[in-house]
Short mmCIF file of N, CA and C in Angstrom, two decimals:
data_model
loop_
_atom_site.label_atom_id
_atom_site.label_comp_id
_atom_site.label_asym_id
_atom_site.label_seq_id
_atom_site.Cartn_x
_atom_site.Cartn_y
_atom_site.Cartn_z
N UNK A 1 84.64 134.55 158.14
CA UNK A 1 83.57 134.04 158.96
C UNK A 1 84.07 133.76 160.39
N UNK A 2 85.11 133.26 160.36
CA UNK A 2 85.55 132.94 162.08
C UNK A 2 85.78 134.32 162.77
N UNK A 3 85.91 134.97 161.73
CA UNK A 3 86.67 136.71 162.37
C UNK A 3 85.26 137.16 163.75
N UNK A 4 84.59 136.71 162.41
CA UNK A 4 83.12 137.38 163.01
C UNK A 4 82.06 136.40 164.12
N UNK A 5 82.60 135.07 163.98
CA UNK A 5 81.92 134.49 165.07
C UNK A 5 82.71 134.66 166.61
N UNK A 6 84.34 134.33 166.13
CA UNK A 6 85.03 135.00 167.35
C UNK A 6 84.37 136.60 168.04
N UNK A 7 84.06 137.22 167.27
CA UNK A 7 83.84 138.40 167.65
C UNK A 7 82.35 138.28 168.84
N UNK A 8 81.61 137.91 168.17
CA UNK A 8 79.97 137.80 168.79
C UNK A 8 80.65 136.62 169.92
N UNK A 9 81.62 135.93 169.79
CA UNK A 9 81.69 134.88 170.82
C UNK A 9 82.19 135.87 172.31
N UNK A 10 83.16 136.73 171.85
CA UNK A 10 84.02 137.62 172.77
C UNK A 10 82.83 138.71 173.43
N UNK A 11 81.80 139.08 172.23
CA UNK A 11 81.14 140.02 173.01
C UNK A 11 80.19 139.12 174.07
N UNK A 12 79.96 138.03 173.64
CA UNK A 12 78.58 136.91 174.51
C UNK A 12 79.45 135.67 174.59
N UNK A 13 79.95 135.75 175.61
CA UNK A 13 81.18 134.02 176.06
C UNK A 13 80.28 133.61 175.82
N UNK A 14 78.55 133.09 176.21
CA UNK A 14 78.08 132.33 176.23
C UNK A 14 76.88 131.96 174.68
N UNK A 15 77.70 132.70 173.94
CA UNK A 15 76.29 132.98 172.75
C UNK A 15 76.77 131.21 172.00
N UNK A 16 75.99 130.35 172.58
CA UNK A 16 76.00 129.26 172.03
C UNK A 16 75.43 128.65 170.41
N UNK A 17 74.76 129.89 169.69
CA UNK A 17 75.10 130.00 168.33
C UNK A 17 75.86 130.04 167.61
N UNK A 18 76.92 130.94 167.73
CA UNK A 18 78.06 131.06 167.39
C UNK A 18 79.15 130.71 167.98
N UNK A 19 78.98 129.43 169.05
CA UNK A 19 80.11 128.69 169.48
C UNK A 19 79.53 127.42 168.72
N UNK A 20 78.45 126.65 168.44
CA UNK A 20 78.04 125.49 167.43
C UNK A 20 78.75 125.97 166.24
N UNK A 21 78.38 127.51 165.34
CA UNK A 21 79.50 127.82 164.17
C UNK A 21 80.39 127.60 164.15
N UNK A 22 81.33 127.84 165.53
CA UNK A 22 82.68 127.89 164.99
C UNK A 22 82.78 126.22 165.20
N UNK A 23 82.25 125.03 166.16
CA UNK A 23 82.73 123.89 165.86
C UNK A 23 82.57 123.66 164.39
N UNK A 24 81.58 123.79 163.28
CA UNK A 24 81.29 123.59 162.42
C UNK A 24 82.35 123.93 161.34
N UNK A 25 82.25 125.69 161.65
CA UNK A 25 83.12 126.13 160.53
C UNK A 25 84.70 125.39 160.58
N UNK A 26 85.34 125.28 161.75
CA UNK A 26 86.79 124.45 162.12
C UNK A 26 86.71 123.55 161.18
N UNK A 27 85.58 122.55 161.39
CA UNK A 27 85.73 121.15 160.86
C UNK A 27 85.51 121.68 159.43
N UNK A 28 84.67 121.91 158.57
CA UNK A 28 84.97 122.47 157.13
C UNK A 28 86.72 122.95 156.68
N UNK A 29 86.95 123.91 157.71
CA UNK A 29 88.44 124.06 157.55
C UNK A 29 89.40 123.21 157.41
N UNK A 30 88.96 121.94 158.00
CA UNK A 30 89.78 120.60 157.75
C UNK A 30 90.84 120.86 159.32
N UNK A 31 90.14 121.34 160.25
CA UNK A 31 90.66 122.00 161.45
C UNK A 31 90.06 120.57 162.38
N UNK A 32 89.83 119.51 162.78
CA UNK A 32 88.99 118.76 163.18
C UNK A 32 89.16 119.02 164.66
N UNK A 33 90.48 118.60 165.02
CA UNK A 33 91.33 118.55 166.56
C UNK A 33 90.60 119.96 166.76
N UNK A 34 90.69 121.20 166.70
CA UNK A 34 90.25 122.61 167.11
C UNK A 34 88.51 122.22 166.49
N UNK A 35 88.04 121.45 166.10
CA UNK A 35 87.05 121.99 166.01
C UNK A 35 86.14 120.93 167.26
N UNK A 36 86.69 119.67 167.56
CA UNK A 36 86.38 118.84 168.67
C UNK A 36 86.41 119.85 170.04
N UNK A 37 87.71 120.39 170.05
CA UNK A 37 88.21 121.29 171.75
C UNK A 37 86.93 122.05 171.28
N UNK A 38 86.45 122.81 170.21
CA UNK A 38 85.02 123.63 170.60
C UNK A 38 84.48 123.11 171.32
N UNK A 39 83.96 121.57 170.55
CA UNK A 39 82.71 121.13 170.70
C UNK A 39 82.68 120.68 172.07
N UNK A 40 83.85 120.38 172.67
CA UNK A 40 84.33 119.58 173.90
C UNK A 40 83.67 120.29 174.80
N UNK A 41 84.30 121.71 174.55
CA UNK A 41 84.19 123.11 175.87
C UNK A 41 82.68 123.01 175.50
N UNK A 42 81.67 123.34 174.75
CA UNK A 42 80.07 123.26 174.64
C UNK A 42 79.73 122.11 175.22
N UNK A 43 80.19 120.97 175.11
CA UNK A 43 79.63 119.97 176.52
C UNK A 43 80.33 119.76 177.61
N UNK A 44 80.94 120.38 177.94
CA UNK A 44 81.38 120.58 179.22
C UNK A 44 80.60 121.16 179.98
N UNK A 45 79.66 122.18 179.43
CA UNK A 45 79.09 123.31 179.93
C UNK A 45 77.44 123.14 179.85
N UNK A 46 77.10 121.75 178.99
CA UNK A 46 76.06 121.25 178.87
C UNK A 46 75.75 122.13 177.47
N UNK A 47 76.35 122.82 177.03
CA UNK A 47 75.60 123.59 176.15
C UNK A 47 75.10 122.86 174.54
N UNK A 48 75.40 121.86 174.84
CA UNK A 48 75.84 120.94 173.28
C UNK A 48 74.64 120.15 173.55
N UNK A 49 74.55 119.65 174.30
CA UNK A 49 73.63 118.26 174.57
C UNK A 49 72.28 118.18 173.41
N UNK A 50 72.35 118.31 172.40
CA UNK A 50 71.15 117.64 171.86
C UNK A 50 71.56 116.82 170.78
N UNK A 51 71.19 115.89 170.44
CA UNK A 51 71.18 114.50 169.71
C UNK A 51 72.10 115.01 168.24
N UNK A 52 71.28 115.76 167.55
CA UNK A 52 72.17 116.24 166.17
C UNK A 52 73.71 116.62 166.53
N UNK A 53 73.71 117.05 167.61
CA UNK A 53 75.42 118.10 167.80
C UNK A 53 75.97 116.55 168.32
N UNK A 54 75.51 115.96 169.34
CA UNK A 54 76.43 114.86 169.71
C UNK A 54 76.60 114.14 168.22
N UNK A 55 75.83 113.64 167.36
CA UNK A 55 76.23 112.78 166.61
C UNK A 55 77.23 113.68 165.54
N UNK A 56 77.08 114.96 165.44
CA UNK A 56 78.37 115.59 164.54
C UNK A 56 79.66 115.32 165.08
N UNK A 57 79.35 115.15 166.58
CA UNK A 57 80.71 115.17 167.52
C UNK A 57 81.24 114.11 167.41
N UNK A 58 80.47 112.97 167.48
CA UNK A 58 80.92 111.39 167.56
C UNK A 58 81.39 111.70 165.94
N UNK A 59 80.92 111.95 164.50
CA UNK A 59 81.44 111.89 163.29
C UNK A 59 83.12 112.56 163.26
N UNK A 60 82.82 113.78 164.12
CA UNK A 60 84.02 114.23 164.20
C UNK A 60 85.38 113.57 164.56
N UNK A 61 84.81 112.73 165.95
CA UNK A 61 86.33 111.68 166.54
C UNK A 61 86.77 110.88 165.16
N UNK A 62 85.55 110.14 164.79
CA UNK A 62 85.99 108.91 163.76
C UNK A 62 86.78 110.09 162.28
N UNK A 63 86.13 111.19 161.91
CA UNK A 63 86.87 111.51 160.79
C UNK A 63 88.46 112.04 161.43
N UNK A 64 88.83 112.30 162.63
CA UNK A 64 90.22 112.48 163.21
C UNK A 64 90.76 111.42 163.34
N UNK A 65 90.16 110.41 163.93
CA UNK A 65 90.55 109.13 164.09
C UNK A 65 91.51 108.83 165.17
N UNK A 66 90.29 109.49 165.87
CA UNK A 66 89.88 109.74 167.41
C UNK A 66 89.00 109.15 168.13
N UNK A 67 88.58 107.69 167.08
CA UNK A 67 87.18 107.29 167.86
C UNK A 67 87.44 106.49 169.22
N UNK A 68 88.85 106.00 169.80
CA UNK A 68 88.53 105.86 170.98
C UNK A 68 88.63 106.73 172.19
N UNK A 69 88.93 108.21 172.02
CA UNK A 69 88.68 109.03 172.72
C UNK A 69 87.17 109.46 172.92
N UNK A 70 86.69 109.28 171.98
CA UNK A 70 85.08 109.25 171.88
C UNK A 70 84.16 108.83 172.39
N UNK A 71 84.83 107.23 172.18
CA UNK A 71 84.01 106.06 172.75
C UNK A 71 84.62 106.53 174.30
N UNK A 72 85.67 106.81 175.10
CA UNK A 72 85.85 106.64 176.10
C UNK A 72 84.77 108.05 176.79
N UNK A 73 85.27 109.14 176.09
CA UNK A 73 83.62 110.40 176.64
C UNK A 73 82.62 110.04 176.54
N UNK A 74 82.33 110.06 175.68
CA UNK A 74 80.54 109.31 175.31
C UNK A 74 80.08 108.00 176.36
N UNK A 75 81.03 107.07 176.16
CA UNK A 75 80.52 105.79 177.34
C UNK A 75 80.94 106.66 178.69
N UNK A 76 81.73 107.35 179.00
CA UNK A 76 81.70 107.79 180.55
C UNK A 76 79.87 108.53 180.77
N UNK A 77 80.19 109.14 179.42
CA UNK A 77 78.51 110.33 179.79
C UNK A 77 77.10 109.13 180.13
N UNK A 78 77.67 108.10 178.90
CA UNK A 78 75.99 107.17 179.26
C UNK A 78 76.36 106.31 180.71
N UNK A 79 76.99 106.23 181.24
CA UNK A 79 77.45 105.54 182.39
C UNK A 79 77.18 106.06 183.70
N UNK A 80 76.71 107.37 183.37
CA UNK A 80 76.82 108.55 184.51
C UNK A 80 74.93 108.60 184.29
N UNK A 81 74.50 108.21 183.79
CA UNK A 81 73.23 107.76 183.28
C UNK A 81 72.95 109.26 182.19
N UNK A 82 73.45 109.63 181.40
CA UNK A 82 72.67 111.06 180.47
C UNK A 82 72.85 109.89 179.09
N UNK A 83 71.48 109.70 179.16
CA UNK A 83 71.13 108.30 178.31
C UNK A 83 71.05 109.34 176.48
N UNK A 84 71.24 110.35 176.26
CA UNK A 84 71.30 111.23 174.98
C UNK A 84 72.38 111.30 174.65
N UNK A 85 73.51 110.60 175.20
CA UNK A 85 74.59 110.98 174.71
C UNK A 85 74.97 109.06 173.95
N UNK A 86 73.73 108.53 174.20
CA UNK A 86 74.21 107.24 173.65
C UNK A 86 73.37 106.60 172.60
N UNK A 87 72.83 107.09 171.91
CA UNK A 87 73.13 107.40 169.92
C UNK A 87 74.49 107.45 169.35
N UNK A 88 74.93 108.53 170.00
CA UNK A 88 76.19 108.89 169.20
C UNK A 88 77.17 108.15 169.59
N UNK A 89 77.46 107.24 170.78
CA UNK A 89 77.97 106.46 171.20
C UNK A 89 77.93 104.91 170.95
N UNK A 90 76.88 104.84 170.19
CA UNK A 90 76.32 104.02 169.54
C UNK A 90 76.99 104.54 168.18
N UNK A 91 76.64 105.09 167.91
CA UNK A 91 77.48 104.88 166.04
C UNK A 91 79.09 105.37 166.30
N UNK A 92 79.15 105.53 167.44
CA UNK A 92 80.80 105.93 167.30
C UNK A 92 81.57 104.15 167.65
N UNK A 93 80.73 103.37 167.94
CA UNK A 93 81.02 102.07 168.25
C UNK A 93 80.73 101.15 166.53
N UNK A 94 80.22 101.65 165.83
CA UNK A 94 79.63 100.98 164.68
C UNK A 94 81.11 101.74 164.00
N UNK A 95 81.24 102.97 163.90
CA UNK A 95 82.28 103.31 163.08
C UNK A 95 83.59 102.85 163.60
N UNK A 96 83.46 102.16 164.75
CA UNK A 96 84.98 101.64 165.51
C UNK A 96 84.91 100.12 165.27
N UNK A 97 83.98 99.61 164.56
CA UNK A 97 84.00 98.17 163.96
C UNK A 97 83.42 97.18 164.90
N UNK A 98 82.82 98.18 166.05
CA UNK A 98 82.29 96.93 166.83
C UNK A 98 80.46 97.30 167.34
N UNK A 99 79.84 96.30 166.57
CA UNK A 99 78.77 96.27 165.81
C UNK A 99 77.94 95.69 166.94
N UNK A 100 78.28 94.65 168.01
CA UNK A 100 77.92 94.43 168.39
C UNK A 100 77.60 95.44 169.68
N UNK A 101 78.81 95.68 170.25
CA UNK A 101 78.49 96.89 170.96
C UNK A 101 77.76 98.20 170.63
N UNK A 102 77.84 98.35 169.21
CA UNK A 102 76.58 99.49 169.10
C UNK A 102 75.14 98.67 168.94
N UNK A 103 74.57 97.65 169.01
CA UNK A 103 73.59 97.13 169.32
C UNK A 103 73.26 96.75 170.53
N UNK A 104 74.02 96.47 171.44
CA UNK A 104 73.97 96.90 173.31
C UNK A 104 73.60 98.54 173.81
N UNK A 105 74.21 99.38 172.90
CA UNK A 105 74.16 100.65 173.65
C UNK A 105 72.58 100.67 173.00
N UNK A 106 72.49 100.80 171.92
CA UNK A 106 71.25 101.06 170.92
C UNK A 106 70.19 100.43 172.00
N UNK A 107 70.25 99.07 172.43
CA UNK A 107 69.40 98.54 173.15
C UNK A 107 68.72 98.86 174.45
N UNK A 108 70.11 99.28 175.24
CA UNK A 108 69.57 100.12 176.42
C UNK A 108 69.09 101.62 176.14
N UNK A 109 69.10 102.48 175.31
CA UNK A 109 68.58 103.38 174.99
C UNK A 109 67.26 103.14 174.85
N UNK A 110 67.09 102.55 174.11
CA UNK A 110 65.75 101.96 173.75
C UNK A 110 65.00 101.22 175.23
N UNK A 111 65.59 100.91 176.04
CA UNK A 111 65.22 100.68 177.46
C UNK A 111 64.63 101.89 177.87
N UNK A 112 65.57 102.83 177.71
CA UNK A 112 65.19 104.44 178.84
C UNK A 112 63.91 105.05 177.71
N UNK A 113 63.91 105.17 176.67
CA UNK A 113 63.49 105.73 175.81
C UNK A 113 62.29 104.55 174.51
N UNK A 114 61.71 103.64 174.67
CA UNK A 114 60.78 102.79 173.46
C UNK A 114 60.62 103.35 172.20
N UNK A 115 60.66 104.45 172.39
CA UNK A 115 60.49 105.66 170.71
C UNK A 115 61.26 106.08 169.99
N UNK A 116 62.59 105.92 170.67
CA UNK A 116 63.79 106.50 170.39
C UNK A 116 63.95 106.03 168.91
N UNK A 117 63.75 106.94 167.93
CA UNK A 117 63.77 106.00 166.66
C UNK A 117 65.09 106.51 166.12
N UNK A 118 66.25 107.10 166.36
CA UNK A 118 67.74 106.94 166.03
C UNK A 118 68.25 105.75 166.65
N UNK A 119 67.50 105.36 167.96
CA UNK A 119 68.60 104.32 168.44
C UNK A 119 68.30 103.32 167.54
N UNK A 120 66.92 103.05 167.63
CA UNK A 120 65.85 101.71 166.85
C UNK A 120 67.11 101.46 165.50
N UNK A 121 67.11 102.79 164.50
CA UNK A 121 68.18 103.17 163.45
C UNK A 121 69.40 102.19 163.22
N UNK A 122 70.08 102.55 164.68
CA UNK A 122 71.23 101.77 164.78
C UNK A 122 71.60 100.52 165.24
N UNK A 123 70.10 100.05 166.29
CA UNK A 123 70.33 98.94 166.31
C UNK A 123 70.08 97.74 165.30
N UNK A 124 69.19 98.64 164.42
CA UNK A 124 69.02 97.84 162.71
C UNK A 124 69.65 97.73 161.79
N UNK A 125 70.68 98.68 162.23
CA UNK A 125 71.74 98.89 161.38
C UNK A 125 72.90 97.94 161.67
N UNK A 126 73.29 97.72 162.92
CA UNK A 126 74.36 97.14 163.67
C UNK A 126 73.98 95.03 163.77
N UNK A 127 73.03 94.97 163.82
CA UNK A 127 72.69 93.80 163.71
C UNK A 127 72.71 92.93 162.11
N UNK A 128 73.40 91.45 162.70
CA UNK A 128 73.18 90.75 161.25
C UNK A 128 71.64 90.85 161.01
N UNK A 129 71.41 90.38 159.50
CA UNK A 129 70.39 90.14 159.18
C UNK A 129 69.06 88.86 160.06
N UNK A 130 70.47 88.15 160.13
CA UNK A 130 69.32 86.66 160.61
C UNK A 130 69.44 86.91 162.30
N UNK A 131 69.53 88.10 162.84
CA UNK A 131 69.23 88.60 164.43
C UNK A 131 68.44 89.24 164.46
N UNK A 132 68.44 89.89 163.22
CA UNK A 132 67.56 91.13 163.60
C UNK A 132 66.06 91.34 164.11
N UNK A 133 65.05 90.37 164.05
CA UNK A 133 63.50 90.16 164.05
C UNK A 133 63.58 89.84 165.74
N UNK A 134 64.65 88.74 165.97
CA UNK A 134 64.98 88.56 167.57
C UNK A 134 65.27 89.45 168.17
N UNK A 135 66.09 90.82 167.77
CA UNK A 135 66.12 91.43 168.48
C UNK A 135 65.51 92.67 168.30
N UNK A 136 64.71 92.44 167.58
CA UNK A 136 64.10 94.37 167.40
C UNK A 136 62.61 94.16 167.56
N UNK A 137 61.61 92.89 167.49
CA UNK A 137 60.79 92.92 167.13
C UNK A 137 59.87 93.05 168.38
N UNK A 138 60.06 92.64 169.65
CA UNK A 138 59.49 92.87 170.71
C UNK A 138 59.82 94.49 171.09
N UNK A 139 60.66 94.90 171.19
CA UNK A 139 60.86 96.55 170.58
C UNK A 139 60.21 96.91 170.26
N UNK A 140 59.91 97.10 168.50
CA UNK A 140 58.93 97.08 167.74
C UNK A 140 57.52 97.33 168.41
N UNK A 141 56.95 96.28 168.85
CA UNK A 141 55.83 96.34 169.47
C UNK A 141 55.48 97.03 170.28
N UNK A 142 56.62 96.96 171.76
CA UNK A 142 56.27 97.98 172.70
C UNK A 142 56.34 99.69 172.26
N UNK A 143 57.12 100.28 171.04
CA UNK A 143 56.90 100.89 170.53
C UNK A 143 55.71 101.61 170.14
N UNK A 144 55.17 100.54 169.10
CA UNK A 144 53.36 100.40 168.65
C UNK A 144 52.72 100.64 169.47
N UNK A 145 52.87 99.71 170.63
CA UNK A 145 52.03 99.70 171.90
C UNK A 145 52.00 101.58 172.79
N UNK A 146 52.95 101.90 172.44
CA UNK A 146 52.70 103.44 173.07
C UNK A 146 52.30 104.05 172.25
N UNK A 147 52.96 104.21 170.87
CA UNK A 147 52.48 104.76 169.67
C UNK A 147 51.96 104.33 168.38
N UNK A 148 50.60 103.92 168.22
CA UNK A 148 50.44 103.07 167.07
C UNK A 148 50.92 104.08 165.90
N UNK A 149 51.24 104.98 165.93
CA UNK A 149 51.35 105.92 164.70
C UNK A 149 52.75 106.25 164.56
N UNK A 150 53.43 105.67 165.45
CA UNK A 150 54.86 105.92 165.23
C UNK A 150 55.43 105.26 163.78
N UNK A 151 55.45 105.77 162.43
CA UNK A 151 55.63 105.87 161.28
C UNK A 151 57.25 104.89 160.98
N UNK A 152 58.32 105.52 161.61
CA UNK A 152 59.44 104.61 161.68
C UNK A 152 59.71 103.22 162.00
N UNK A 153 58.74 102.57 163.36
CA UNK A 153 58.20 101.67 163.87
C UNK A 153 57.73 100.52 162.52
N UNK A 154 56.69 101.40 162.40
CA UNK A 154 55.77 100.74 161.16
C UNK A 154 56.46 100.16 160.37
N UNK A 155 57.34 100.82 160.13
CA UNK A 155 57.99 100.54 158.50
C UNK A 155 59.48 99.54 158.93
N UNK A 156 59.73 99.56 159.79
CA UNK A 156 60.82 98.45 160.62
C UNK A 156 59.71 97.22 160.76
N UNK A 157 58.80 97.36 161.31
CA UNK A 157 58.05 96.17 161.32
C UNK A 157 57.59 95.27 159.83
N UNK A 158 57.32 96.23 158.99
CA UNK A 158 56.98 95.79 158.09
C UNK A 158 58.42 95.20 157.08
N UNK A 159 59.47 95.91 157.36
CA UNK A 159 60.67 95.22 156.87
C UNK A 159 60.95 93.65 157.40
N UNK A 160 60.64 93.52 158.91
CA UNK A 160 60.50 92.07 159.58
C UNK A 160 59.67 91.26 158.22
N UNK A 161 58.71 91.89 158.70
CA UNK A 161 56.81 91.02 158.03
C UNK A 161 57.71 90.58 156.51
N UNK A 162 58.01 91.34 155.91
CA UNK A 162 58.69 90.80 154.65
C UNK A 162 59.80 90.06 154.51
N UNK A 163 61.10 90.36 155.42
CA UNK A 163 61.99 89.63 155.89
C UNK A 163 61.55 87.60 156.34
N UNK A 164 60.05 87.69 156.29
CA UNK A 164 59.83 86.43 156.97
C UNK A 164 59.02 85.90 155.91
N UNK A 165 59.11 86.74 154.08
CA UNK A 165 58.17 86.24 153.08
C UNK A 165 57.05 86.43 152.76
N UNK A 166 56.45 87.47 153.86
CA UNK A 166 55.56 88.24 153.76
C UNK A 166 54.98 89.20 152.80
N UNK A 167 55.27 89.33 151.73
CA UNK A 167 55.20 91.19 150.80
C UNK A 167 53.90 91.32 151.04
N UNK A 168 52.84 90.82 150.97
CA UNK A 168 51.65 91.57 151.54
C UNK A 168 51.44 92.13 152.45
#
């Protein structure tokens, strides 16, 4: 399989299908370090940038155990304001044991973005229990408030509503 993605890569430098394969296939190989330098060179070039590939990327540092090289790319990218690269920067901070800081990044995402329902994810995830209504629930709302049908929303809210003894 690499024979042949190298190949389509050599005939199309830029065939960004088969440069996502080969980060993929590397890391299966148990190749992680070579399969990061892929993924590295694809955002270098912007070619990576969407939410699923960053968060394989951020999984990738922590399974090398690499996550503060991670945290240091990822926080340079959200700093530079490319507010998509901080999800994954966000759980690359949860997998680096600091929980609180992935509920800061989670939070300002949720600043640039109200819908963002991966960040919403992590900041529910990253928070104790007895914070969580304080800090998600005005969220929550402005959420509603753009989208009453936002389905993820709903069901975070309704985890509050019960959280407070509510089951009806």
């Amino acid at each position: 399989a690499e024979r042949e993605i190298l190949a389509a890569i050599t005939m199309v430098s830029d065939f960004r299908p088969a440069r996502h394969q080969l980060v993929e296939l590397r890391a299966r190989q148990g190749r992680i370090g070579d399969a990061i330098a892929a993924a590295e060179d694809l955002l270098r070039e912007g070619a990576g940038v969407n939410p699923l590939f960053l968060n394989r990327v951020a999984e990738l540092y922590l399974q090398a155990g690499r996550g503060e090289a991670g945290l240091a790319r990822f926080r340079t990218a959200v700093q530079a304001g490319h507010w998509i690269f901080g999800v994954a920067l966000a759980r690359l901070q949860i997998g680096s044991g600091d929980a609180a800081g992935a509920a800061r990044t989670a939070a300002a995402v949720l600043d640039q973005d109200p819908l963002d329902e991966p960040a919403m994810a992590v900041l529910f995830r990253a928070l104790p229990a007895d914070q969580r209504a304080a800090a998600t629930e005005g969220r929550i709302d402005r959420a509603l408030q753009i989208n009453r049908r936002a389905v993820m929303f709903l069901n975070w809210k309704a985890i509050l509503i019960e959280d407070r003894g509510d089951r009806d």
